[in-house]
Amino acid sequence: MGEYYGSRAQESVAFPLSGPPVCVSLFGYSAQRGCLRSVHDEESGDSFIELRDIEHGARTPAERFYLEPSKQHEGLLHVRCCDGNKYWVARQQRTPDGGSAWFISATADEPEEDLTKPSCTLFDFQVASDSKRPSEGGGGYIRCFHSQQNKYVGWVSVSGDLCFIPGNKAYLQLGVRDLLSVHRLSQQKELPKYVAFKGNNGKYLTEMNRNSFSGKTGGDDWVQQFSSSDLTDPDVIHETFTDDYGIVRIRNNTSGRFWTCGVRSLLNGTIGTINDSGFYFGAFIPHDAIYSDVNTLFKVVSKDGNIIALQNLGNGKFCESVTDPTIIYSNILVASGTDINSSGVMLQIEEPVMSREIYDVEYNVGGKKTSTNQNVSRTEVLSNNRTHETHQGKPTIELYDRTESKWDANLTLDAGIKAHISASLPFIMEGGAESHLDFHGEYNWGETKIQETKRMYEYSYPVPPMTKVLCSIFTREDVVDVPFSYKQKDVMYSGNIVIRQLHDGIYHGTKSSDIDIDITEESIA
């Protein structure tokens, strides 16, 4: 039985950072232990970075950040929030005592590389050589240095909140209020909480007693077979437990037994099930937490849509459907695959959900990211006067208002369940956030919904002889990305009702409106 440290689930983050962006969580040091998260301030309407005691680890996008290496300054990086994709930037803000101070906020829409600008979003994550290495063997602690202000960044209590601010060494009490441990997180979306697995034979995976195949006893008594054709069969339902690092344990919902990669079963690597009253994944993995049996741990690899592969961490092999006529069994799940693209390795996930409702959608407008463009969307010929007399033109111009909306989840794989959603549509109009439209109806996560209305405008004007009249239509386009939380109510095929409060929503919306026209004339040769 191998041991597996939760903090070693992913490779450590090495600084200075290079390569693609890395998803991380940032934890405080010693007595100030907690997790950095973006927090929306209702009064200012902005989001700030604070150190918070948490019960849910990095289970929401607010506690997750992307470290993006600078394109112009080697060793420096930008920090992008996962909830809304805003960048860290220093911002001066009034304090409760009437003064002002610089805070690290999540308010920059785009990265700024210019070190001379106060809006610069560059930071230097410096390995703290004077700090002790974490007991679990992680990569030590770092200090965050604000490159534009030439100051270290640490947490200071402001009205009871531990705010992340730039300051001098004495003010921050270096070694106490500035040390952070960096935890690399999985960028992979996790499996739904309740899931069924379908194999390449079109059947669902269910737990079977191995004696029905071999007539033997001993060893692992239960195996997984692709044998059921019914998604409503309670035996095909599995419950998943995923940690911050993308590692998952899987439990058969009927028997309560966990999957394990067996070594004494029909074939080496056969996925059996065991009774396990030991460690369940909590959302926060303590530094000294040990996963007692590596054979019960799996890693999800997403393919296309709801197609995945499962890799067992005990032997490093992919789970695949195997048939062996010499032992008289078929379509058994075995961790023996080495080719992730083979048909037996590909598993289709489905949710055993009869109906789903998404409601109580609450947008975090402080984490919104917006952009506005205004340009000529199209040019139309209104009239051609090829005579030598003036004609009176009276064409009708069609103007459009178009809204495109997409709701999606940042952390959970979409298994294709159509939900009934009730939500307003947030848009940024003239500098303010407004929820002035509503959507109610059936919806698939990630689907783009389009609402379009047409306005008719009649234009009257004289058209000179041998003249062509053109109309240029100007369109304003507002684009917004807004994180949101929501409640998800599932009615399972078993009749059970499961209600979950989730925080991983992201809304992407585009609103385009024809706002102006410009009439021009051209001579006809």
Coordinates of C-alpha atoms in Angstrom, one line a residue, residues 400-404 450-453 510-514:
Y400 CA -31.0 45.6 -34.8
D401 CA -30.5 45.0 -31.1
R402 CA -28.8 41.7 -30.4
T403 CA -27.9 40.0 -27.1
E404 CA -25.7 36.8 -26.9
I450 CA -29.3 34.8 -28.9
Q451 CA -32.1 37.3 -28.5
E452 CA -32.6 39.7 -31.4
T453 CA -35.1 42.5 -32.1
T510 CA -22.4 40.4 -25.8
K511 CA -24.9 43.2 -26.5
S512 CA -24.7 44.9 -29.8
S513 CA -27.0 47.8 -30.8
D514 CA -27.3 49.9 -34.0

